[in-house]
């Protein structure tokens, strides 16, 4: 069982690498496709926004398809998109490849999550799901730095060939070794989007959108930022991205642990109240490699610390609808990532790359303010709800 679940995680590892690696080769893409850095950054916007929109739509339209078939088709689309990106002679072809890859990724991740749950016994379903989703986290630690280093030695084309190879490996292993699993009950798009009408869901998702705008406004343009301020080479950049990934993994684990002990509200508050400060400090402290590494690590820790408590707060609004709410949360995260690339690109074009940290910090401060306002309103409404949790746990 666990080997099969690890195969599913290989697919999410490929998707996570593909989704985030553009940040590590942004300058190379800009040079080779003859576009500005800000325009090259919009490849992140394309991928993220297509993923955000396609994920609930594809899930609703293909709900009755056999999961194994769905996984194979999704990886075929994902792989074709990355082959297009790998051979792209122009920005337009590269953009088309990113769109196709995003559609495949949006179809694969929910199907892989459902398949993992159905393969595992009831007592191990939480761990099975965490392994599959953990593939994306591992991608920030290993896949993105490896792709960045490869890109510095070859070109951005080599990076997408690496992602293609990962996608093909997952595709072949799933086709050969994954058993057929029954399709789960289908949920139509209206029901999925209807979750947005539940009290508290939209404000919680909006906080997440703003937080991801904050972090990825900087992450997307980290290569040109550090190149200008710290004068780093490709090898050092890959180490910086690995530092961020390790910090993110620590923050993710710590977020779950603290949520169980402190409660979701204080854990999310600590994250939102601290991580945007590291974004503001980055352009100031990153004048040395050591200073940049320290700030990037703690930015990763405090930024990803938010994920688990915010998921907890979202699910607590309607526990029986947890899978649908978490699906909407994933879309919200990708809306934030895509919007961040757009915000950051505008800042780079108007005032320069040194100011992306300030722009990210402003978005983070807005997320904190919205969190405090909506959490206060939620706490006041809690006594009127018989099953409401204490404010400290929500």
mmCIF file of C-alpha atoms in Angstrom:
data_model
loop_
_atom_site.group_PDB
_atom_site.id
_atom_site.type_symbol
_atom_site.label_atom_id
_atom_site.label_comp_id
_atom_site.label_asym_id
_atom_site.label_seq_id
_atom_site.Cartn_x
_atom_site.Cartn_y
_atom_site.Cartn_z
ATOM 1 C CA UNK A 1 0.000 0.000 0.000
ATOM 2 C CA UNK A 2 2.650 2.512 1.027
ATOM 3 C CA UNK A 3 4.720 1.894 -2.096
ATOM 4 C CA UNK A 4 1.668 2.660 -4.231
ATOM 5 C CA UNK A 5 0.996 5.808 -2.239
ATOM 6 C CA UNK A 6 4.627 6.862 -2.735
ATOM 7 C CA UNK A 7 4.069 6.440 -6.488
ATOM 8 C CA UNK A 8 1.169 8.889 -6.223
ATOM 9 C CA UNK A 9 3.468 11.227 -4.283
ATOM 10 C CA UNK A 10 5.993 11.087 -7.128
ATOM 11 C CA UNK A 11 3.317 12.671 -9.305
ATOM 12 C CA UNK A 12 2.684 15.497 -6.828
ATOM 13 C CA UNK A 13 6.462 15.939 -6.502
ATOM 14 C CA UNK A 14 6.645 16.492 -10.270
ATOM 15 C CA UNK A 15 3.720 18.928 -10.092
ATOM 16 C CA UNK A 16 5.212 20.860 -7.173
ATOM 17 C CA UNK A 17 8.548 21.130 -8.963
ATOM 18 C CA UNK A 18 6.825 22.325 -12.130
ATOM 19 C CA UNK A 19 4.699 24.847 -10.272
ATOM 20 C CA UNK A 20 7.534 26.553 -8.399
ATOM 21 C CA UNK A 21 10.681 26.041 -10.492
ATOM 22 C CA UNK A 22 10.016 28.982 -12.824
ATOM 23 C CA UNK A 23 11.163 31.260 -9.987
ATOM 24 C CA UNK A 24 14.628 29.706 -10.172
ATOM 25 C CA UNK A 25 15.083 30.189 -13.932
ATOM 26 C CA UNK A 26 13.201 33.437 -14.438
ATOM 27 C CA UNK A 27 16.241 35.346 -15.733
ATOM 28 C CA UNK A 28 17.093 32.606 -18.215
ATOM 29 C CA UNK A 29 13.519 32.495 -19.512
ATOM 30 C CA UNK A 30 13.545 36.273 -19.875
ATOM 31 C CA UNK A 31 16.810 36.224 -21.848
ATOM 32 C CA UNK A 32 16.041 33.287 -24.131
ATOM 33 C CA UNK A 33 12.465 34.265 -24.976
ATOM 34 C CA UNK A 34 13.294 37.992 -25.334
ATOM 35 C CA UNK A 35 10.742 39.241 -22.814
ATOM 36 C CA UNK A 36 11.156 41.281 -19.632
ATOM 37 C CA UNK A 37 11.514 39.614 -16.235
ATOM 38 C CA UNK A 38 8.051 40.843 -15.252
ATOM 39 C CA UNK A 39 6.505 39.277 -18.380
ATOM 40 C CA UNK A 40 8.395 36.026 -17.756
ATOM 41 C CA UNK A 41 6.924 36.021 -14.233
ATOM 42 C CA UNK A 42 3.430 35.856 -15.706
ATOM 43 C CA UNK A 43 4.120 32.214 -16.558
ATOM 44 C CA UNK A 44 3.581 31.610 -12.843
ATOM 45 C CA UNK A 45 0.287 33.505 -13.034
ATOM 46 C CA UNK A 46 -0.872 31.408 -15.997
ATOM 47 C CA UNK A 47 -0.062 28.113 -14.315
ATOM 48 C CA UNK A 48 -1.541 29.070 -10.941
ATOM 49 C CA UNK A 49 -4.757 30.668 -12.182
ATOM 50 C CA UNK A 50 -5.469 27.856 -14.650
ATOM 51 C CA UNK A 51 -4.886 25.358 -11.836
ATOM 52 C CA UNK A 52 -7.203 27.300 -9.488
ATOM 53 C CA UNK A 53 -10.067 27.419 -12.000
ATOM 54 C CA UNK A 54 -9.578 23.978 -13.541
ATOM 55 C CA UNK A 55 -9.308 22.024 -10.286
ATOM 56 C CA UNK A 56 -12.974 22.231 -9.162
ATOM 57 C CA UNK A 57 -14.287 22.207 -12.740
ATOM 58 C CA UNK A 58 -12.355 19.088 -13.787
ATOM 59 C CA UNK A 59 -13.172 17.353 -10.501
ATOM 60 C CA UNK A 60 -16.888 17.995 -11.065
ATOM 61 C CA UNK A 61 -16.859 16.911 -14.715
ATOM 62 C CA UNK A 62 -14.835 13.727 -14.178
ATOM 63 C CA UNK A 63 -16.216 12.634 -10.825
ATOM 64 C CA UNK A 64 -17.537 9.324 -12.215
ATOM 65 C CA UNK A 65 -14.374 8.400 -14.137
ATOM 66 C CA UNK A 66 -12.277 5.512 -12.735
ATOM 67 C CA UNK A 67 -9.506 7.023 -10.623
ATOM 68 C CA UNK A 68 -6.674 5.128 -12.322
ATOM 69 C CA UNK A 69 -7.840 6.273 -15.746
ATOM 70 C CA UNK A 70 -8.131 9.823 -14.450
ATOM 71 C CA UNK A 71 -4.599 9.768 -13.033
ATOM 72 C CA UNK A 72 -3.130 8.443 -16.296
ATOM 73 C CA UNK A 73 -4.958 10.973 -18.483
ATOM 74 C CA UNK A 74 -3.980 13.814 -16.129
ATOM 75 C CA UNK A 75 -0.294 12.856 -16.264
ATOM 76 C CA UNK A 76 -0.406 12.537 -20.057
ATOM 77 C CA UNK A 77 -1.726 16.114 -20.324
ATOM 78 C CA UNK A 78 0.811 17.288 -17.730
ATOM 79 C CA UNK A 79 3.683 15.605 -19.579
ATOM 80 C CA UNK A 80 2.647 16.947 -22.982
ATOM 81 C CA UNK A 81 2.559 20.439 -21.509
ATOM 82 C CA UNK A 82 6.079 20.080 -20.147
ATOM 83 C CA UNK A 83 7.409 18.657 -23.420
ATOM 84 C CA UNK A 84 6.030 21.760 -25.141
ATOM 85 C CA UNK A 85 7.763 23.944 -22.537
ATOM 86 C CA UNK A 86 11.017 22.002 -22.951
ATOM 87 C CA UNK A 87 11.155 22.509 -26.732
ATOM 88 C CA UNK A 88 9.531 25.961 -26.755
ATOM 89 C CA UNK A 89 11.179 28.257 -29.327
ATOM 90 C CA UNK A 90 9.188 31.264 -28.102
ATOM 91 C CA UNK A 91 7.387 32.714 -25.113
ATOM 92 C CA UNK A 92 3.998 31.936 -26.653
ATOM 93 C CA UNK A 93 4.728 28.212 -26.998
ATOM 94 C CA UNK A 94 6.162 28.142 -23.488
ATOM 95 C CA UNK A 95 2.967 29.772 -22.195
ATOM 96 C CA UNK A 96 0.820 27.166 -23.974
ATOM 97 C CA UNK A 97 2.888 24.421 -22.388
ATOM 98 C CA UNK A 98 2.380 25.947 -18.937
ATOM 99 C CA UNK A 99 -1.397 26.087 -19.447
ATOM 100 C CA UNK A 100 -1.573 22.422 -20.498
ATOM 101 C CA UNK A 101 0.659 21.372 -17.603
ATOM 102 C CA UNK A 102 -1.577 23.278 -15.179
ATOM 103 C CA UNK A 103 -4.723 21.531 -16.460
ATOM 104 C CA UNK A 104 -3.037 18.154 -15.996
ATOM 105 C CA UNK A 105 -1.841 19.121 -12.522
ATOM 106 C CA UNK A 106 -5.309 20.349 -11.532
ATOM 107 C CA UNK A 107 -6.799 17.018 -12.592
ATOM 108 C CA UNK A 108 -4.092 14.879 -10.978
ATOM 109 C CA UNK A 109 -3.761 16.233 -7.434
ATOM 110 C CA UNK A 110 -7.402 15.792 -6.283
ATOM 111 C CA UNK A 111 -7.590 12.368 -7.975
ATOM 112 C CA UNK A 112 -4.343 11.273 -6.299
ATOM 113 C CA UNK A 113 -5.619 12.445 -2.911
ATOM 114 C CA UNK A 114 -8.866 10.501 -3.282
ATOM 115 C CA UNK A 115 -7.007 7.405 -4.521
ATOM 116 C CA UNK A 116 -4.644 7.491 -1.533
ATOM 117 C CA UNK A 117 -7.588 7.657 0.860
ATOM 118 C CA UNK A 118 -9.307 4.714 -0.866
ATOM 119 C CA UNK A 119 -6.135 2.591 -0.910
ATOM 120 C CA UNK A 120 -5.442 3.067 2.802
ATOM 121 C CA UNK A 121 -7.302 1.501 5.732
ATOM 122 C CA UNK A 122 -9.401 3.969 7.695
ATOM 123 C CA UNK A 123 -6.827 4.309 10.505
ATOM 124 C CA UNK A 124 -4.085 5.301 8.037
ATOM 125 C CA UNK A 125 -5.985 7.618 5.688
ATOM 126 C CA UNK A 126 -4.678 10.823 7.244
ATOM 127 C CA UNK A 127 -1.083 9.657 6.875
ATOM 128 C CA UNK A 128 -1.705 8.481 3.316
ATOM 129 C CA UNK A 129 -3.099 11.871 2.351
ATOM 130 C CA UNK A 130 -0.198 13.698 4.027
ATOM 131 C CA UNK A 131 2.301 11.590 2.051
ATOM 132 C CA UNK A 132 0.658 12.441 -1.279
ATOM 133 C CA UNK A 133 0.369 16.169 -0.519
ATOM 134 C CA UNK A 134 3.848 16.024 1.014
ATOM 135 C CA UNK A 135 5.208 15.450 -2.489
ATOM 136 C CA UNK A 136 4.596 19.147 -3.176
ATOM 137 C CA UNK A 137 6.446 20.154 0.010
ATOM 138 C CA UNK A 138 9.397 17.910 -0.865
ATOM 139 C CA UNK A 139 9.473 19.568 -4.282
ATOM 140 C CA UNK A 140 10.356 22.900 -2.639
ATOM 141 C CA UNK A 141 13.219 21.210 -0.755
ATOM 142 C CA UNK A 142 14.662 19.057 -3.563
ATOM 143 C CA UNK A 143 12.888 19.487 -6.906
ATOM 144 C CA UNK A 144 13.048 23.274 -7.250
ATOM 145 C CA UNK A 145 16.698 23.635 -6.104
ATOM 146 C CA UNK A 146 17.730 20.745 -8.389
ATOM 147 C CA UNK A 147 15.853 22.277 -11.318
ATOM 148 C CA UNK A 148 17.388 25.681 -10.611
ATOM 149 C CA UNK A 149 20.894 24.244 -10.520
ATOM 150 C CA UNK A 150 20.250 22.306 -13.740
ATOM 151 C CA UNK A 151 18.937 25.471 -15.349
ATOM 152 C CA UNK A 152 22.099 27.353 -14.389
ATOM 153 C CA UNK A 153 24.185 24.655 -16.112
ATOM 154 C CA UNK A 154 22.011 24.218 -19.228
ATOM 155 C CA UNK A 155 18.961 26.415 -19.816
ATOM 156 C CA UNK A 156 15.332 26.551 -18.809
ATOM 157 C CA UNK A 157 14.691 23.851 -21.442
ATOM 158 C CA UNK A 158 16.634 21.351 -19.328
ATOM 159 C CA UNK A 159 14.478 22.153 -16.321
ATOM 160 C CA UNK A 160 11.288 21.217 -18.130
ATOM 161 C CA UNK A 161 12.896 18.048 -19.479
ATOM 162 C CA UNK A 162 13.573 17.122 -15.835
ATOM 163 C CA UNK A 163 9.907 17.693 -14.943
ATOM 164 C CA UNK A 164 8.881 15.711 -18.033
ATOM 165 C CA UNK A 165 11.017 12.773 -16.878
ATOM 166 C CA UNK A 166 9.417 12.875 -13.419
ATOM 167 C CA UNK A 167 5.933 12.952 -14.958
ATOM 168 C CA UNK A 168 6.701 10.030 -17.284
ATOM 169 C CA UNK A 169 8.122 7.993 -14.387
ATOM 170 C CA UNK A 170 4.972 8.558 -12.322
ATOM 171 C CA UNK A 171 2.787 7.773 -15.343
ATOM 172 C CA UNK A 172 4.493 4.453 -16.085
ATOM 173 C CA UNK A 173 4.517 3.342 -12.450
ATOM 174 C CA UNK A 174 0.827 4.178 -11.983
ATOM 175 C CA UNK A 175 -0.130 2.388 -15.200
ATOM 176 C CA UNK A 176 1.846 -0.719 -14.223
ATOM 177 C CA UNK A 177 1.383 -0.990 -10.462
ATOM 178 C CA UNK A 178 -1.682 0.913 -9.285
ATOM 179 C CA UNK A 179 -4.825 -1.206 -8.903
ATOM 180 C CA UNK A 180 -8.234 -0.044 -10.017
ATOM 181 C CA UNK A 181 -10.150 1.775 -7.292
ATOM 182 C CA UNK A 182 -13.867 2.603 -7.340
ATOM 183 C CA UNK A 183 -14.954 6.120 -8.157
ATOM 184 C CA UNK A 184 -16.135 8.198 -5.182
ATOM 185 C CA UNK A 185 -19.607 9.774 -5.182
ATOM 186 C CA UNK A 186 -19.656 12.568 -7.742
ATOM 187 C CA UNK A 187 -20.101 16.147 -6.518
ATOM 188 C CA UNK A 188 -21.311 18.703 -9.050
ATOM 189 C CA UNK A 189 -19.784 22.140 -9.495
ATOM 190 C CA UNK A 190 -22.763 23.960 -7.983
ATOM 191 C CA UNK A 191 -22.390 22.011 -4.735
ATOM 192 C CA UNK A 192 -18.649 22.677 -4.655
ATOM 193 C CA UNK A 193 -19.058 26.408 -5.159
ATOM 194 C CA UNK A 194 -22.001 26.428 -2.757
ATOM 195 C CA UNK A 195 -19.495 25.945 0.073
ATOM 196 C CA UNK A 196 -18.510 29.591 -0.427
ATOM 197 C CA UNK A 197 -21.879 30.633 0.998
ATOM 198 C CA UNK A 198 -21.164 29.089 4.398
ATOM 199 C CA UNK A 199 -20.512 31.727 7.099
ATOM 200 C CA UNK A 200 -16.832 32.407 7.569
ATOM 201 C CA UNK A 201 -15.585 30.501 4.518
ATOM 202 C CA UNK A 202 -14.951 33.459 2.209
ATOM 203 C CA UNK A 203 -13.065 35.577 4.790
ATOM 204 C CA UNK A 204 -10.866 32.608 5.733
ATOM 205 C CA UNK A 205 -10.070 31.901 2.086
ATOM 206 C CA UNK A 206 -9.374 35.586 1.426
ATOM 207 C CA UNK A 207 -6.831 35.654 4.265
ATOM 208 C CA UNK A 208 -5.101 32.707 2.609
ATOM 209 C CA UNK A 209 -5.159 34.425 -0.791
ATOM 210 C CA UNK A 210 -3.539 37.559 0.657
ATOM 211 C CA UNK A 211 -0.940 35.539 2.568
ATOM 212 C CA UNK A 212 0.093 33.657 -0.568
ATOM 213 C CA UNK A 213 0.195 36.911 -2.531
ATOM 214 C CA UNK A 214 2.576 38.220 0.128
ATOM 215 C CA UNK A 215 4.959 35.270 0.054
ATOM 216 C CA UNK A 216 4.992 34.559 -3.663
ATOM 217 C CA UNK A 217 5.312 38.186 -4.713
ATOM 218 C CA UNK A 218 8.852 37.792 -3.395
ATOM 219 C CA UNK A 219 9.436 34.090 -4.159
ATOM 220 C CA UNK A 220 8.582 34.441 -7.853
ATOM 221 C CA UNK A 221 11.161 37.210 -8.303
ATOM 222 C CA UNK A 222 13.734 35.907 -5.830
ATOM 223 C CA UNK A 223 16.289 35.174 -8.565
ATOM 224 C CA UNK A 224 16.491 38.729 -9.985
ATOM 225 C CA UNK A 225 16.209 40.193 -6.461
ATOM 226 C CA UNK A 226 19.164 38.221 -5.078
ATOM 227 C CA UNK A 227 21.130 38.645 -8.300
ATOM 228 C CA UNK A 228 20.853 42.424 -7.983
ATOM 229 C CA UNK A 229 21.423 42.686 -4.228
ATOM 230 C CA UNK A 230 23.645 39.730 -3.316
ATOM 231 C CA UNK A 231 25.206 39.009 -6.756
ATOM 232 C CA UNK A 232 24.738 35.247 -6.381
ATOM 233 C CA UNK A 233 25.358 32.576 -9.011
ATOM 234 C CA UNK A 234 23.102 29.679 -10.020
ATOM 235 C CA UNK A 235 24.566 27.236 -7.488
ATOM 236 C CA UNK A 236 24.056 29.649 -4.594
ATOM 237 C CA UNK A 237 20.515 30.440 -5.765
ATOM 238 C CA UNK A 238 19.645 26.732 -5.713
ATOM 239 C CA UNK A 239 20.936 26.564 -2.121
ATOM 240 C CA UNK A 240 18.817 29.594 -1.209
ATOM 241 C CA UNK A 241 15.721 27.955 -2.652
ATOM 242 C CA UNK A 242 16.567 24.768 -0.759
ATOM 243 C CA UNK A 243 16.888 26.867 2.413
ATOM 244 C CA UNK A 244 13.401 28.231 1.812
ATOM 245 C CA UNK A 245 12.069 24.729 1.149
ATOM 246 C CA UNK A 246 13.606 23.339 4.356
ATOM 247 C CA UNK A 247 12.178 26.275 6.297
ATOM 248 C CA UNK A 248 8.779 25.640 4.711
ATOM 249 C CA UNK A 249 8.881 21.952 5.638
ATOM 250 C CA UNK A 250 9.781 22.854 9.239
ATOM 251 C CA UNK A 251 6.992 25.429 9.337
ATOM 252 C CA UNK A 252 4.467 22.962 7.929
ATOM 253 C CA UNK A 253 5.271 20.348 10.571
ATOM 254 C CA UNK A 254 5.453 22.933 13.335
ATOM 255 C CA UNK A 255 2.113 24.400 12.254
ATOM 256 C CA UNK A 256 0.339 21.077 12.747
ATOM 257 C CA UNK A 257 2.064 20.471 16.083
ATOM 258 C CA UNK A 258 1.285 23.938 17.456
ATOM 259 C CA UNK A 259 -2.307 23.785 16.213
ATOM 260 C CA UNK A 260 -2.836 20.669 18.325
ATOM 261 C CA UNK A 261 -1.281 22.316 21.387
ATOM 262 C CA UNK A 262 -2.011 26.032 21.177
ATOM 263 C CA UNK A 263 -5.071 25.981 18.938
ATOM 264 C CA UNK A 264 -5.548 27.146 15.362
ATOM 265 C CA UNK A 265 -6.169 30.819 16.095
ATOM 266 C CA UNK A 266 -2.953 31.632 18.033
ATOM 267 C CA UNK A 267 -0.821 29.541 15.663
ATOM 268 C CA UNK A 268 -2.162 31.345 12.590
ATOM 269 C CA UNK A 269 -1.795 34.678 14.378
ATOM 270 C CA UNK A 270 1.889 34.041 15.142
ATOM 271 C CA UNK A 271 2.482 33.178 11.475
ATOM 272 C CA UNK A 272 0.651 36.160 10.035
ATOM 273 C CA UNK A 273 2.175 38.574 12.563
ATOM 274 C CA UNK A 274 5.774 37.567 11.799
ATOM 275 C CA UNK A 275 6.318 36.310 8.281
ATOM 276 C CA UNK A 276 5.581 39.578 6.495
ATOM 277 C CA UNK A 277 8.320 41.236 8.587
ATOM 278 C CA UNK A 278 10.891 38.872 7.058
ATOM 279 C CA UNK A 279 9.650 39.845 3.597
ATOM 280 C CA UNK A 280 10.244 43.512 4.416
ATOM 281 C CA UNK A 281 13.691 42.727 5.869
ATOM 282 C CA UNK A 282 14.909 40.637 2.919
ATOM 283 C CA UNK A 283 16.035 43.477 0.614
ATOM 284 C CA UNK A 284 17.853 45.092 3.553
ATOM 285 C CA UNK A 285 19.541 42.024 5.055
ATOM 286 C CA UNK A 286 20.241 40.148 1.807
ATOM 287 C CA UNK A 287 23.376 42.184 1.079
ATOM 288 C CA UNK A 288 25.340 39.091 2.181
ATOM 289 C CA UNK A 289 24.724 35.435 1.387
ATOM 290 C CA UNK A 290 24.584 34.539 5.086
ATOM 291 C CA UNK A 291 22.082 37.316 5.848
ATOM 292 C CA UNK A 292 19.897 36.289 2.908
ATOM 293 C CA UNK A 293 19.962 32.628 3.987
ATOM 294 C CA UNK A 294 18.867 33.421 7.555
ATOM 295 C CA UNK A 295 15.967 35.642 6.476
ATOM 296 C CA UNK A 296 14.848 33.220 3.748
ATOM 297 C CA UNK A 297 14.854 30.287 6.183
ATOM 298 C CA UNK A 298 12.718 32.063 8.784
ATOM 299 C CA UNK A 299 10.459 33.446 6.078
ATOM 300 C CA UNK A 300 9.871 29.833 4.989
ATOM 301 C CA UNK A 301 9.196 28.700 8.564
ATOM 302 C CA UNK A 302 6.815 31.505 9.516
ATOM 303 C CA UNK A 303 5.070 31.610 6.136
ATOM 304 C CA UNK A 304 4.222 27.896 5.916
ATOM 305 C CA UNK A 305 3.377 27.820 9.632
ATOM 306 C CA UNK A 306 -0.003 29.248 8.613
ATOM 307 C CA UNK A 307 -1.176 26.396 6.386
ATOM 308 C CA UNK A 308 -2.238 23.794 8.967
ATOM 309 C CA UNK A 309 -4.083 26.156 11.378
ATOM 310 C CA UNK A 310 -5.909 27.890 8.542
ATOM 311 C CA UNK A 311 -7.017 24.530 7.167
ATOM 312 C CA UNK A 312 -8.177 23.607 10.672
ATOM 313 C CA UNK A 313 -10.154 26.832 11.008
ATOM 314 C CA UNK A 314 -11.739 26.299 7.584
ATOM 315 C CA UNK A 315 -12.747 22.681 8.233
ATOM 316 C CA UNK A 316 -14.159 23.590 11.660
ATOM 317 C CA UNK A 317 -16.777 25.719 9.879
ATOM 318 C CA UNK A 318 -18.364 22.591 8.336
ATOM 319 C CA UNK A 319 -16.566 19.349 9.310
ATOM 320 C CA UNK A 320 -18.817 17.147 7.164
ATOM 321 C CA UNK A 321 -17.859 19.129 4.062
ATOM 322 C CA UNK A 322 -14.106 18.997 4.789
ATOM 323 C CA UNK A 323 -12.986 17.570 1.394
ATOM 324 C CA UNK A 324 -14.895 20.241 -0.542
ATOM 325 C CA UNK A 325 -13.604 23.033 1.689
ATOM 326 C CA UNK A 326 -10.009 21.833 1.363
ATOM 327 C CA UNK A 327 -10.444 21.709 -2.417
ATOM 328 C CA UNK A 328 -11.583 25.335 -2.394
ATOM 329 C CA UNK A 329 -8.645 26.166 -0.143
ATOM 330 C CA UNK A 330 -6.216 24.686 -2.687
ATOM 331 C CA UNK A 331 -7.786 26.830 -5.397
ATOM 332 C CA UNK A 332 -7.503 29.902 -3.152
ATOM 333 C CA UNK A 333 -3.806 29.187 -2.602
ATOM 334 C CA UNK A 334 -3.191 29.056 -6.347
ATOM 335 C CA UNK A 335 -5.220 32.230 -6.891
ATOM 336 C CA UNK A 336 -2.849 33.872 -4.424
ATOM 337 C CA UNK A 337 0.262 32.467 -6.104
ATOM 338 C CA UNK A 338 -0.923 33.590 -9.543
ATOM 339 C CA UNK A 339 -1.898 37.040 -8.298
ATOM 340 C CA UNK A 340 1.481 37.357 -6.576
ATOM 341 C CA UNK A 341 3.342 36.953 -9.851
ATOM 342 C CA UNK A 342 1.139 39.651 -11.366
ATOM 343 C CA UNK A 343 1.663 42.031 -8.410
ATOM 344 C CA UNK A 344 5.388 41.370 -8.317
ATOM 345 C CA UNK A 345 5.741 41.838 -12.069
ATOM 346 C CA UNK A 346 3.970 45.194 -11.843
ATOM 347 C CA UNK A 347 6.266 46.304 -9.016
ATOM 348 C CA UNK A 348 9.383 45.208 -10.946
ATOM 349 C CA UNK A 349 8.238 47.080 -14.034
ATOM 350 C CA UNK A 350 7.245 50.288 -12.226
ATOM 351 C CA UNK A 351 9.811 50.754 -9.433
ATOM 352 C CA UNK A 352 12.305 47.892 -9.599
ATOM 353 C CA UNK A 353 12.873 44.423 -8.162
ATOM 354 C CA UNK A 354 14.207 45.743 -4.830
ATOM 355 C CA UNK A 355 10.677 46.736 -3.858
ATOM 356 C CA UNK A 356 9.001 43.331 -4.175
ATOM 357 C CA UNK A 357 9.765 42.690 -0.483
ATOM 358 C CA UNK A 358 7.862 45.827 0.509
ATOM 359 C CA UNK A 359 4.941 44.877 -1.748
ATOM 360 C CA UNK A 360 4.859 41.398 -0.205
ATOM 361 C CA UNK A 361 4.986 42.859 3.304
ATOM 362 C CA UNK A 362 2.017 45.137 2.538
ATOM 363 C CA UNK A 363 -0.048 42.169 1.336
ATOM 364 C CA UNK A 364 0.993 40.242 4.468
ATOM 365 C CA UNK A 365 -0.060 43.128 6.699
ATOM 366 C CA UNK A 366 -3.452 43.231 4.954
ATOM 367 C CA UNK A 367 -3.820 39.478 5.575
ATOM 368 C CA UNK A 368 -3.088 40.036 9.276
ATOM 369 C CA UNK A 369 -5.629 42.867 9.561
ATOM 370 C CA UNK A 370 -8.338 40.845 7.809
ATOM 371 C CA UNK A 371 -7.543 37.845 9.995
ATOM 372 C CA UNK A 372 -7.917 39.883 13.196
ATOM 373 C CA UNK A 373 -11.154 41.533 12.057
ATOM 374 C CA UNK A 374 -12.833 38.315 10.893
ATOM 375 C CA UNK A 375 -11.574 36.274 13.856
ATOM 376 C CA UNK A 376 -13.070 38.837 16.248
ATOM 377 C CA UNK A 377 -16.410 38.681 14.433
ATOM 378 C CA UNK A 378 -16.281 34.881 14.473
ATOM 379 C CA UNK A 379 -15.517 34.799 18.198
ATOM 380 C CA UNK A 380 -18.518 37.061 18.933
ATOM 381 C CA UNK A 381 -20.791 34.801 16.882
ATOM 382 C CA UNK A 382 -19.479 31.574 18.441
ATOM 383 C CA UNK A 383 -21.730 31.491 21.550
ATOM 384 C CA UNK A 384 -24.794 31.524 19.317
ATOM 385 C CA UNK A 385 -23.629 28.276 17.691
ATOM 386 C CA UNK A 386 -24.191 25.198 19.887
ATOM 387 C CA UNK A 387 -21.202 23.275 18.471
ATOM 388 C CA UNK A 388 -18.856 26.241 18.177
ATOM 389 C CA UNK A 389 -15.361 25.859 19.540
ATOM 390 C CA UNK A 390 -13.747 28.334 21.892
ATOM 391 C CA UNK A 391 -12.152 31.208 20.025
ATOM 392 C CA UNK A 392 -8.658 30.040 20.961
ATOM 393 C CA UNK A 393 -9.218 26.702 19.219
ATOM 394 C CA UNK A 394 -10.893 28.087 16.110
#
